[in-house]
Amino acid sequence: MAIEDHEYPHRVIKPKNRRIMGADGLEEEENHRWPLWLKPLLKEHFFVQCNVHSPKGECKMYCLDCTNGSLCSLCLAHHRDHRTIQIRRSSYHDVIRVNEIQKYLDISSIQTYVINSAKVVFLNERPQPRPGKGVTNTCKVCYRGLVDDCFSFCSLGCKVAGTTRSFEKRVKHTPMEPEHSSSNSSGVEDNIPDPQSLAPATPQLPTSISLRKRNRKGIPFQSPLQ
């Protein structure tokens, strides 16, 4: 709305465009921080049978322009001029090659791994109950141990969550271990009983039974020479 200046009636003062940073404003700003296709990508399920080309098609492709779900190789015929990426798997977790995703997204501060001679990043977090021995750097969101100290997140999803203003860092609960227990770097809980404790106990022999060894057998009888 224009405001007239009383000293100069013909002068019109236009109010500056102020950005309202309320709850809706923060949400709008966070939505513009990342591409519109990123959050749908992180929620998508891959390596499932295609609904159109089943059972021939396995959905491991994604169109960044349409964001209408995972695609199989046969579906790409309808996305020839679109930006498409391929999702791969490592230990049942979705990964994407660095040379594919870095063209469309800033992946700095995300831990990279080398799989099949290619650098990849994980799509979503992989929670780890307890970092291994000697780990000095962990993900800021899920506290998974990171290989290199120059990284802050273990996946794309953790970077999205950890860089939002509304993110509240989860409290890191380290369980208290008894003095006699040794640290377990594999993340397995310490309350699992020892396999030796599951073995049946050796029965106690009665005191009246002699523990003396059996008498040796006598010298074998040899038949006389014929």
mmCIF file of C-alpha atoms in Angstrom:
data_model
loop_
_atom_site.group_PDB
_atom_site.id
_atom_site.type_symbol
_atom_site.label_atom_id
_atom_site.label_comp_id
_atom_site.label_asym_id
_atom_site.label_seq_id
_atom_site.Cartn_x
_atom_site.Cartn_y
_atom_site.Cartn_z
ATOM 1 C CA MET A 1 0.000 0.000 0.000
ATOM 2 C CA ALA A 2 1.416 3.406 -1.025
ATOM 3 C CA ILE A 3 1.836 6.164 1.591
ATOM 4 C CA GLU A 4 1.715 9.863 0.758
ATOM 5 C CA ASP A 5 4.361 12.216 2.124
ATOM 6 C CA HIS A 6 2.658 15.250 3.774
ATOM 7 C CA GLU A 7 5.583 17.550 3.029
ATOM 8 C CA TYR A 8 5.714 16.481 -0.593
ATOM 9 C CA PRO A 9 2.183 15.466 -1.601
ATOM 10 C CA HIS A 10 3.267 14.246 -5.017
ATOM 11 C CA ARG A 11 5.886 11.925 -3.536
ATOM 12 C CA VAL A 12 4.780 8.367 -2.922
ATOM 13 C CA ILE A 13 6.636 6.192 -0.446
ATOM 14 C CA LYS A 14 6.544 2.484 -1.151
ATOM 15 C CA PRO A 15 7.001 0.207 1.868
ATOM 16 C CA LYS A 16 9.900 -2.196 1.762
ATOM 17 C CA ASN A 17 9.187 -5.856 1.263
ATOM 18 C CA ARG A 18 9.721 -7.278 4.698
ATOM 19 C CA ARG A 19 10.024 -10.973 5.200
ATOM 20 C CA ILE A 20 7.790 -12.237 7.955
ATOM 21 C CA MET A 21 9.675 -14.958 9.810
ATOM 22 C CA GLY A 22 6.845 -16.634 11.634
ATOM 23 C CA ALA A 23 6.160 -20.350 11.738
ATOM 24 C CA ASP A 24 4.907 -20.319 8.169
ATOM 25 C CA GLY A 25 7.840 -18.170 7.095
ATOM 26 C CA LEU A 26 10.384 -20.589 8.520
ATOM 27 C CA GLU A 27 8.666 -23.505 6.841
ATOM 28 C CA GLU A 28 8.640 -21.678 3.529
ATOM 29 C CA GLU A 29 12.314 -20.822 3.858
ATOM 30 C CA GLU A 30 13.215 -24.435 4.634
ATOM 31 C CA ASN A 31 11.266 -25.615 1.598
ATOM 32 C CA HIS A 32 13.281 -23.308 -0.649
ATOM 33 C CA ARG A 33 16.568 -24.394 0.913
ATOM 34 C CA TRP A 34 16.454 -27.743 -0.893
ATOM 35 C CA PRO A 35 15.231 -28.788 -4.350
ATOM 36 C CA LEU A 36 11.587 -29.808 -4.507
ATOM 37 C CA TRP A 37 12.515 -33.331 -5.566
ATOM 38 C CA LEU A 38 14.862 -34.110 -2.670
ATOM 39 C CA LYS A 39 12.420 -34.928 0.146
ATOM 40 C CA PRO A 40 10.179 -37.094 -2.100
ATOM 41 C CA LEU A 41 13.327 -38.913 -3.211
ATOM 42 C CA LEU A 42 14.346 -39.695 0.359
ATOM 43 C CA LYS A 43 10.878 -41.124 1.124
ATOM 44 C CA GLU A 44 10.655 -43.254 -2.012
ATOM 45 C CA HIS A 45 10.951 -47.058 -2.056
ATOM 46 C CA PHE A 46 13.282 -48.580 -4.619
ATOM 47 C CA PHE A 47 14.076 -52.068 -5.894
ATOM 48 C CA VAL A 48 10.419 -53.063 -6.036
ATOM 49 C CA GLN A 49 8.527 -54.430 -8.996
ATOM 50 C CA CYS A 50 7.102 -51.883 -11.390
ATOM 51 C CA ASN A 51 3.314 -51.619 -11.338
ATOM 52 C CA VAL A 52 3.227 -51.152 -15.107
ATOM 53 C CA HIS A 53 5.971 -53.466 -16.361
ATOM 54 C CA SER A 54 5.898 -56.083 -13.598
ATOM 55 C CA PRO A 55 7.556 -58.553 -13.249
ATOM 56 C CA LYS A 56 10.162 -57.507 -15.813
ATOM 57 C CA GLY A 57 10.801 -54.057 -14.388
ATOM 58 C CA GLU A 58 12.685 -53.334 -11.165
ATOM 59 C CA CYS A 59 12.301 -49.763 -9.967
ATOM 60 C CA LYS A 60 15.728 -48.257 -9.370
ATOM 61 C CA MET A 61 15.449 -45.026 -11.375
ATOM 62 C CA TYR A 62 14.031 -41.644 -10.348
ATOM 63 C CA CYS A 63 12.953 -38.615 -12.352
ATOM 64 C CA LEU A 64 13.866 -35.318 -10.726
ATOM 65 C CA ASP A 65 11.442 -33.378 -12.918
ATOM 66 C CA CYS A 66 8.324 -35.493 -12.359
ATOM 67 C CA THR A 67 8.908 -36.834 -8.796
ATOM 68 C CA ASN A 68 6.086 -39.299 -9.344
ATOM 69 C CA GLY A 69 7.707 -42.357 -7.816
ATOM 70 C CA SER A 70 10.456 -44.809 -8.627
ATOM 71 C CA LEU A 71 10.801 -45.983 -12.225
ATOM 72 C CA CYS A 72 12.080 -49.035 -14.022
ATOM 73 C CA SER A 73 14.261 -48.977 -17.122
ATOM 74 C CA LEU A 74 11.207 -49.436 -19.346
ATOM 75 C CA CYS A 75 9.521 -46.390 -17.825
ATOM 76 C CA LEU A 76 12.384 -44.146 -18.947
ATOM 77 C CA ALA A 77 10.917 -44.058 -22.467
ATOM 78 C CA HIS A 78 8.464 -41.424 -21.155
ATOM 79 C CA HIS A 79 11.238 -39.375 -19.484
ATOM 80 C CA ARG A 80 13.779 -39.018 -22.278
ATOM 81 C CA ASP A 81 14.319 -35.273 -21.878
ATOM 82 C CA HIS A 82 14.106 -35.294 -18.080
ATOM 83 C CA ARG A 83 16.751 -35.414 -15.391
ATOM 84 C CA THR A 84 16.920 -38.997 -14.174
ATOM 85 C CA ILE A 85 19.215 -40.665 -11.664
ATOM 86 C CA GLN A 86 19.887 -44.281 -10.785
ATOM 87 C CA ILE A 87 19.734 -45.633 -7.252
ATOM 88 C CA ARG A 88 22.016 -48.481 -6.237
ATOM 89 C CA ARG A 89 22.256 -50.661 -3.164
ATOM 90 C CA SER A 90 24.918 -51.466 -0.636
ATOM 91 C CA SER A 91 24.172 -53.780 2.281
ATOM 92 C CA TYR A 92 20.410 -53.346 1.747
ATOM 93 C CA HIS A 93 20.693 -49.545 1.860
ATOM 94 C CA ASP A 94 20.041 -47.142 -1.015
ATOM 95 C CA VAL A 95 23.032 -45.230 -2.364
ATOM 96 C CA ILE A 96 23.697 -42.933 -5.299
ATOM 97 C CA ARG A 97 26.931 -42.237 -7.095
ATOM 98 C CA VAL A 98 28.619 -38.947 -6.351
ATOM 99 C CA ASN A 99 29.168 -38.085 -10.013
ATOM 100 C CA GLU A 100 25.400 -38.293 -10.598
ATOM 101 C CA ILE A 101 23.992 -36.420 -7.621
ATOM 102 C CA GLN A 102 26.599 -33.654 -7.341
ATOM 103 C CA LYS A 103 25.365 -32.193 -10.627
ATOM 104 C CA TYR A 104 22.059 -31.316 -8.985
ATOM 105 C CA LEU A 105 22.810 -31.046 -5.257
ATOM 106 C CA ASP A 106 25.496 -29.828 -2.876
ATOM 107 C CA ILE A 107 26.733 -32.927 -1.063
ATOM 108 C CA SER A 108 29.560 -31.294 0.860
ATOM 109 C CA SER A 109 29.996 -32.443 4.474
ATOM 110 C CA ILE A 110 28.417 -35.836 3.643
ATOM 111 C CA GLN A 111 30.571 -38.915 4.163
ATOM 112 C CA THR A 112 31.427 -40.642 0.872
ATOM 113 C CA TYR A 113 32.255 -44.298 0.409
ATOM 114 C CA VAL A 114 33.909 -46.238 -2.410
ATOM 115 C CA ILE A 115 31.799 -49.151 -3.646
ATOM 116 C CA ASN A 116 32.691 -51.021 -6.817
ATOM 117 C CA SER A 117 35.399 -48.449 -7.603
ATOM 118 C CA ALA A 118 32.875 -45.580 -7.510
ATOM 119 C CA LYS A 119 32.221 -42.953 -4.833
ATOM 120 C CA VAL A 120 28.717 -43.058 -3.405
ATOM 121 C CA VAL A 121 26.643 -41.411 -0.675
ATOM 122 C CA PHE A 122 23.803 -42.975 1.258
ATOM 123 C CA LEU A 123 20.298 -41.605 0.879
ATOM 124 C CA ASN A 124 19.080 -42.044 4.446
ATOM 125 C CA GLU A 125 20.522 -42.554 7.878
ATOM 126 C CA ARG A 126 21.740 -45.889 9.177
ATOM 127 C CA PRO A 127 21.445 -45.720 12.951
ATOM 128 C CA GLN A 128 24.259 -47.301 14.895
ATOM 129 C CA PRO A 129 23.673 -48.265 18.540
ATOM 130 C CA ARG A 130 27.245 -47.490 19.530
ATOM 131 C CA PRO A 131 30.246 -46.234 17.552
ATOM 132 C CA GLY A 132 33.208 -48.548 17.284
ATOM 133 C CA LYS A 133 36.469 -48.203 19.141
ATOM 134 C CA GLY A 134 38.642 -45.291 18.174
ATOM 135 C CA VAL A 135 35.849 -43.377 16.416
ATOM 136 C CA THR A 136 36.400 -39.663 16.950
ATOM 137 C CA ASN A 137 33.834 -38.227 14.534
ATOM 138 C CA THR A 138 30.141 -39.091 14.336
ATOM 139 C CA CYS A 139 27.112 -37.934 12.345
ATOM 140 C CA LYS A 140 25.476 -34.887 13.924
ATOM 141 C CA VAL A 141 22.012 -36.397 13.530
ATOM 142 C CA CYS A 142 22.146 -40.179 14.017
ATOM 143 C CA TYR A 143 25.609 -40.390 15.666
ATOM 144 C CA ARG A 144 26.873 -43.020 13.269
ATOM 145 C CA GLY A 145 30.652 -43.233 13.203
ATOM 146 C CA LEU A 146 32.242 -41.412 10.266
ATOM 147 C CA VAL A 147 35.441 -42.505 8.606
ATOM 148 C CA ASP A 148 36.849 -39.039 7.916
ATOM 149 C CA ASP A 149 36.889 -36.064 10.283
ATOM 150 C CA CYS A 150 36.103 -33.585 7.518
ATOM 151 C CA PHE A 151 32.491 -34.822 7.209
ATOM 152 C CA SER A 152 29.523 -34.014 9.433
ATOM 153 C CA PHE A 153 26.716 -36.233 8.124
ATOM 154 C CA CYS A 154 26.429 -39.855 7.043
ATOM 155 C CA SER A 155 23.693 -39.427 4.426
ATOM 156 C CA LEU A 156 21.604 -36.975 2.427
ATOM 157 C CA GLY A 157 18.702 -37.366 4.821
ATOM 158 C CA CYS A 158 20.853 -36.512 7.829
ATOM 159 C CA LYS A 159 22.163 -33.374 6.146
ATOM 160 C CA VAL A 160 18.630 -32.215 5.370
ATOM 161 C CA ALA A 161 17.575 -32.824 8.976
ATOM 162 C CA GLY A 162 20.725 -31.423 10.553
ATOM 163 C CA THR A 163 20.799 -28.156 8.614
ATOM 164 C CA THR A 164 17.212 -27.066 9.276
ATOM 165 C CA ARG A 165 16.651 -24.328 11.833
ATOM 166 C CA SER A 166 13.959 -26.311 13.598
ATOM 167 C CA PHE A 167 16.328 -29.219 14.150
ATOM 168 C CA GLU A 168 16.871 -30.057 17.801
ATOM 169 C CA LYS A 169 19.942 -32.143 18.379
ATOM 170 C CA ARG A 170 19.044 -35.404 19.963
ATOM 171 C CA VAL A 171 20.656 -36.143 23.299
ATOM 172 C CA LYS A 172 23.303 -38.786 23.020
ATOM 173 C CA HIS A 173 22.563 -41.470 25.580
ATOM 174 C CA THR A 174 25.568 -43.602 26.351
ATOM 175 C CA PRO A 175 24.537 -46.627 28.453
ATOM 176 C CA MET A 176 26.536 -47.157 31.612
ATOM 177 C CA GLU A 177 28.580 -50.319 31.416
ATOM 178 C CA PRO A 178 29.564 -52.419 34.437
ATOM 179 C CA GLU A 179 33.227 -52.442 35.308
ATOM 180 C CA HIS A 180 33.684 -56.115 34.463
ATOM 181 C CA SER A 181 32.119 -55.807 31.020
ATOM 182 C CA SER A 182 34.246 -55.108 27.979
ATOM 183 C CA SER A 183 33.273 -52.612 25.274
ATOM 184 C CA ASN A 184 31.557 -54.043 22.235
ATOM 185 C CA SER A 185 32.379 -52.286 18.977
ATOM 186 C CA SER A 186 29.896 -54.263 16.890
ATOM 187 C CA GLY A 187 26.872 -52.536 18.433
ATOM 188 C CA VAL A 188 25.431 -55.716 19.958
ATOM 189 C CA GLU A 189 23.825 -55.268 23.351
ATOM 190 C CA ASP A 190 25.831 -56.422 26.345
ATOM 191 C CA ASN A 191 22.864 -58.100 28.067
ATOM 192 C CA ILE A 192 23.043 -61.101 25.711
ATOM 193 C CA PRO A 193 24.173 -64.067 27.816
ATOM 194 C CA ASP A 194 27.544 -65.625 27.228
ATOM 195 C CA PRO A 195 27.307 -68.804 25.122
ATOM 196 C CA GLN A 196 29.290 -70.639 27.797
ATOM 197 C CA SER A 197 26.608 -69.811 30.344
ATOM 198 C CA LEU A 198 24.016 -71.527 28.165
ATOM 199 C CA ALA A 199 25.914 -74.847 28.170
ATOM 200 C CA PRO A 200 24.697 -77.482 30.648
ATOM 201 C CA ALA A 201 26.663 -77.613 33.842
ATOM 202 C CA THR A 202 28.977 -80.556 34.444
ATOM 203 C CA PRO A 203 27.282 -82.905 36.905
ATOM 204 C CA GLN A 204 29.049 -83.432 40.218
ATOM 205 C CA LEU A 205 30.093 -87.023 40.828
ATOM 206 C CA PRO A 206 29.221 -88.558 44.182
ATOM 207 C CA THR A 207 32.076 -88.668 46.636
ATOM 208 C CA SER A 208 31.619 -92.412 47.166
ATOM 209 C CA ILE A 209 32.526 -93.203 43.572
ATOM 210 C CA SER A 210 36.204 -93.801 43.077
ATOM 211 C CA LEU A 211 37.867 -91.707 40.433
ATOM 212 C CA ARG A 212 40.655 -94.256 39.974
ATOM 213 C CA LYS A 213 41.284 -95.236 36.401
ATOM 214 C CA ARG A 214 40.332 -98.632 35.166
ATOM 215 C CA ASN A 215 42.850 -101.430 35.465
ATOM 216 C CA ARG A 216 44.878 -102.029 32.419
ATOM 217 C CA LYS A 217 44.042 -105.027 30.366
ATOM 218 C CA GLY A 218 46.307 -108.004 30.777
ATOM 219 C CA ILE A 219 48.878 -109.149 28.301
ATOM 220 C CA PRO A 220 47.070 -110.618 25.296
ATOM 221 C CA PHE A 221 47.257 -114.394 25.131
ATOM 222 C CA GLN A 222 49.288 -115.698 22.227
ATOM 223 C CA SER A 223 48.534 -119.043 20.698
ATOM 224 C CA PRO A 224 51.403 -121.511 20.702
ATOM 225 C CA LEU A 225 53.407 -121.850 17.567
ATOM 226 C CA GLN A 226 52.321 -124.596 15.315
#
